Tab-separated table of C-alpha atoms in Angstrom:
chain	number	residue	atom	x	y	z
W	1090	MET	CA	-0.683	-11.985	-50.047
W	1091	VAL	CA	2.444	-13.974	-50.828
W	1092	THR	CA	3.700	-16.295	-48.098
W	1093	PHE	CA	7.328	-16.831	-47.253
W	1094	GLU	CA	7.306	-20.320	-48.787
W	1095	GLU	CA	5.866	-19.021	-52.083
W	1096	GLN	CA	8.479	-16.310	-52.132
W	1097	GLN	CA	11.242	-18.902	-51.602
W	1098	LYS	CA	9.966	-20.962	-54.570
W	1099	THR	CA	10.043	-17.974	-56.877
W	1100	SER	CA	13.419	-16.720	-55.651
W	1101	SER	CA	15.182	-18.396	-58.588
W	1102	ASN	CA	13.339	-15.988	-60.920
W	1103	PRO	CA	15.200	-12.652	-60.589
W	1104	LYS	CA	12.148	-10.634	-61.629
W	1105	ALA	CA	9.948	-12.327	-58.989
W	1106	ALA	CA	12.639	-12.340	-56.321
W	1107	GLY	CA	13.106	-8.617	-56.175
W	1108	GLY	CA	12.700	-7.083	-59.553
W	1109	GLY	CA	9.583	-5.247	-58.547
W	1110	GLY	CA	7.333	-6.856	-61.162
W	1111	PRO	CA	3.614	-7.248	-60.657
W	1112	GLY	CA	3.948	-10.664	-58.964
W	1113	GLY	CA	7.361	-10.102	-57.362
W	1114	LEU	CA	8.321	-8.797	-53.962
W	1115	THR	CA	10.594	-5.917	-53.183
W	1116	ARG	CA	13.560	-6.446	-50.905
W	1117	LYS	CA	11.788	-4.680	-48.047
W	1118	ALA	CA	8.679	-6.862	-48.365
W	1119	SER	CA	10.870	-9.959	-48.469
W	1120	LEU	CA	12.578	-8.911	-45.221
W	1121	LEU	CA	9.188	-8.259	-43.636
W	1122	LEU	CA	8.071	-11.776	-44.510
W	1123	ARG	CA	11.128	-13.209	-42.777
W	1124	ASN	CA	10.253	-11.320	-39.620
W	1125	ARG	CA	8.956	-13.537	-36.805
W	1126	ALA	CA	5.806	-11.469	-36.504
W	1127	PHE	CA	4.587	-12.851	-39.828
W	1128	ASP	CA	5.101	-16.583	-39.260
W	1129	GLY	CA	2.259	-17.082	-36.790
W	1130	TYR	CA	4.172	-15.797	-33.760
W	1131	LYS	CA	2.307	-12.814	-32.359
W	1132	ILE	CA	4.345	-9.885	-31.139
W	1133	SER	CA	2.136	-9.531	-28.073
W	1134	ASP	CA	2.922	-13.131	-26.982
W	1135	ARG	CA	6.486	-12.160	-26.136
W	1136	ARG	CA	5.290	-9.499	-23.725
W	1137	THR	CA	3.021	-11.851	-21.815
W	1138	GLU	CA	5.915	-14.168	-20.938
W	1139	GLU	CA	7.260	-11.614	-18.455
W	1140	PRO	CA	5.011	-10.341	-15.677
W	1141	HIS	CA	3.943	-6.747	-16.156
W	1142	GLY	CA	1.768	-4.232	-14.386
W	1143	TRP	CA	0.457	-5.324	-10.990
W	1144	LYS	CA	1.672	-8.889	-11.566
W	1145	ARG	CA	5.231	-7.591	-11.467
W	1146	VAL	CA	4.627	-5.637	-8.267
W	1147	VAL	CA	2.903	-8.494	-6.462
W	1148	GLN	CA	5.344	-11.159	-7.635
W	1149	PRO	CA	7.570	-12.053	-4.653
W	1150	PRO	CA	11.290	-11.427	-5.105
W	1151	GLU	CA	13.799	-14.222	-4.816
W	1152	ILE	CA	14.893	-14.856	-1.239
W	1153	THR	CA	18.574	-14.236	-0.615
W	1154	VAL	CA	20.601	-13.897	2.576
W	1155	ARG	CA	21.187	-10.201	1.960
W	1156	ARG	CA	17.490	-9.519	1.521
W	1157	VAL	CA	16.643	-11.451	4.672
W	1158	VAL	CA	19.234	-9.447	6.614
W	1159	PHE	CA	17.905	-6.187	5.141
W	1160	ILE	CA	14.287	-7.066	5.996
W	1161	GLY	CA	15.379	-8.106	9.509
W	1162	LEU	CA	17.175	-4.801	10.064
W	1163	TRP	CA	14.264	-2.876	8.584
W	1164	ILE	CA	11.762	-4.586	10.896
W	1165	ALA	CA	14.076	-4.050	13.885
W	1166	ILE	CA	14.387	-0.312	13.174
W	1167	GLN	CA	10.632	0.059	12.693
W	1168	THR	CA	9.946	-1.911	15.899
W	1169	ILE	CA	12.379	0.174	17.956
W	1170	VAL	CA	10.808	3.424	16.727
W	1171	LEU	CA	7.296	2.064	17.251
W	1172	VAL	CA	7.866	0.815	20.815
W	1173	TYR	CA	9.833	3.888	21.934
W	1174	LYS	CA	7.260	6.374	20.688
W	1175	TRP	CA	4.258	4.286	21.759
W	1176	VAL	CA	5.552	3.985	25.314
W	1177	SER	CA	6.716	7.607	25.645
W	1178	VAL	CA	3.526	9.195	24.282
W	1179	GLY	CA	1.244	6.481	25.674
W	1180	LYS	CA	2.193	7.372	29.256
W	1181	GLU	CA	0.952	10.937	28.805
W	1182	SER	CA	-1.952	10.689	26.342
W	1183	GLY	CA	-3.150	7.106	26.408
W	1184	THR	CA	-2.396	3.960	24.497
W	1185	LEU	CA	-4.340	4.808	21.344
W	1186	ARG	CA	-2.807	8.254	20.910
W	1187	GLY	CA	0.585	6.684	21.629
W	1188	PHE	CA	0.083	4.208	18.799
W	1189	THR	CA	-1.018	7.009	16.465
W	1190	ALA	CA	2.119	9.001	17.251
W	1191	ALA	CA	4.254	5.861	16.871
W	1192	ALA	CA	2.699	5.116	13.478
W	1193	MET	CA	3.434	8.691	12.408
W	1194	ASP	CA	7.079	8.381	13.490
W	1195	CYS	CA	7.470	5.045	11.688
W	1196	LEU	CA	6.001	6.735	8.622
W	1197	MET	CA	8.566	9.540	8.918
W	1198	VAL	CA	11.427	7.026	9.189
W	1199	SER	CA	10.121	5.304	6.037
W	1200	ILE	CA	9.865	8.620	4.181
W	1201	ALA	CA	13.450	9.505	5.093
W	1202	ALA	CA	14.638	6.038	4.091
W	1203	ILE	CA	12.857	6.070	0.742
W	1204	PHE	CA	14.819	9.179	-0.254
W	1205	LEU	CA	18.094	7.767	1.042
W	1206	PHE	CA	17.662	4.489	-0.839
W	1207	MET	CA	17.344	6.304	-4.169
W	1208	SER	CA	19.886	9.093	-3.623
W	1209	PRO	CA	22.597	8.709	-6.276
W	1210	ALA	CA	25.099	10.868	-4.352
W	1211	LEU	CA	24.716	8.819	-1.172
W	1212	LEU	CA	24.888	5.524	-3.063
W	1213	GLU	CA	28.077	6.602	-4.829
W	1214	LEU	CA	29.588	7.638	-1.508
W	1215	LEU	CA	28.656	4.287	0.066
W	1216	ARG	CA	30.102	2.366	-2.904
W	1217	ARG	CA	33.508	3.823	-2.074
W	1218	THR	CA	33.450	2.483	1.493
W	1219	PHE	CA	34.125	-0.994	2.872
W	1220	LEU	CA	30.346	-1.596	2.925
W	1221	SER	CA	30.384	-2.281	-0.817
W	1222	ARG	CA	31.938	-5.684	-0.050
W	1223	TYR	CA	28.844	-6.719	1.900
W	1224	ILE	CA	25.993	-4.678	0.430
W	1225	VAL	CA	25.006	-4.586	-3.228
W	1226	PHE	CA	24.044	-0.953	-3.689
W	1227	GLU	CA	22.788	-1.630	-7.208
W	1228	LYS	CA	19.811	-3.481	-5.661
W	1229	ASN	CA	18.483	-0.293	-4.078
W	1230	VAL	CA	15.159	-0.516	-5.934
W	1231	HIS	CA	14.160	-3.460	-3.712
W	1232	ALA	CA	14.834	-1.369	-0.597
W	1233	HIS	CA	12.877	1.495	-2.157
W	1234	LYS	CA	9.875	-0.804	-2.696
W	1235	VAL	CA	10.077	-2.152	0.857
W	1236	ALA	CA	10.073	1.411	2.212
W	1237	ALA	CA	7.144	2.309	-0.062
W	1238	PHE	CA	5.005	-0.602	1.141
W	1239	THR	CA	5.962	0.210	4.730
W	1240	MET	CA	4.866	3.803	4.158
W	1241	LEU	CA	1.542	2.560	2.826
W	1242	PHE	CA	1.047	0.335	5.877
W	1243	TRP	CA	1.856	3.065	8.423
W	1244	THR	CA	-0.276	5.612	6.564
W	1245	ILE	CA	-3.290	3.314	6.727
W	1246	ALA	CA	-2.631	2.518	10.417
W	1247	HIS	CA	-2.273	6.232	11.244
W	1248	ILE	CA	-5.483	7.201	9.426
W	1249	ILE	CA	-7.537	4.383	10.953
W	1250	THR	CA	-6.436	5.165	14.507
W	1251	TYR	CA	-7.041	8.899	14.092
W	1252	TYR	CA	-10.480	8.191	12.657
W	1253	TYR	CA	-11.254	5.892	15.577
W	1254	ILE	CA	-10.088	8.524	18.094
W	1255	PHE	CA	-12.298	11.143	16.418
W	1256	HIS	CA	-15.281	8.803	16.282
W	1257	LYS	CA	-14.817	7.879	19.945
W	1258	GLY	CA	-14.585	11.571	20.950
W	1259	ALA	CA	-17.596	12.551	18.842
W	1260	ALA	CA	-19.723	9.794	20.383
W	1261	ALA	CA	-18.724	10.862	23.910
W	1262	SER	CA	-19.632	14.519	23.243
W	1263	HIS	CA	-23.263	13.653	22.356
W	1264	GLY	CA	-23.270	15.668	19.138
W	1265	GLU	CA	-21.281	18.714	20.293
W	1266	VAL	CA	-18.198	17.664	18.329
W	1267	THR	CA	-18.794	17.141	14.620
W	1268	PHE	CA	-16.446	16.618	11.731
W	1269	SER	CA	-16.971	20.148	10.412
W	1270	SER	CA	-16.464	21.736	13.868
W	1271	LYS	CA	-13.267	19.758	14.308
W	1272	LEU	CA	-12.085	20.616	10.784
W	1273	PHE	CA	-13.070	24.303	10.601
W	1274	GLY	CA	-13.616	25.296	14.254
W	1275	THR	CA	-10.065	24.885	15.561
W	1276	LYS	CA	-6.936	26.763	14.676
């Protein structure tokens, strides 16, 4: 294999520089040798400089005032829904069932929000309003990710509390209520 330096030394010879002789290089091969991939710089090294895969998901975003305000509003909305539903259902069915219903409602708010944050028609409509002076609607992917992680959290909370309620009811029934009877025995 001819290195770039050897090719530069023989470039004064027209036959070796590109004439296609037995020892010479074609123009295409000469361009390939000048490529950065052939001078000891691996192509894969460039990709490892940026985080990718799970490293990109887990990497915290930069903290800005707008993101802090968005997260504050998001937490406030989730808290209002959680407390309202927990108190209203908890009075009738108990605290644990109230929390399960509240987690389900918070999950529904997150599902609705995740579609709104990525709706191109809604974003275009909002860009035309006065809100575009205060909110950067091009950063909607961050809001989408926040809603997705919130959905994951409320899904896990909802499943764990329902499992605990079932386990508590099955233990109190002394074997009369089983998973299969609960799954297939009711309408």
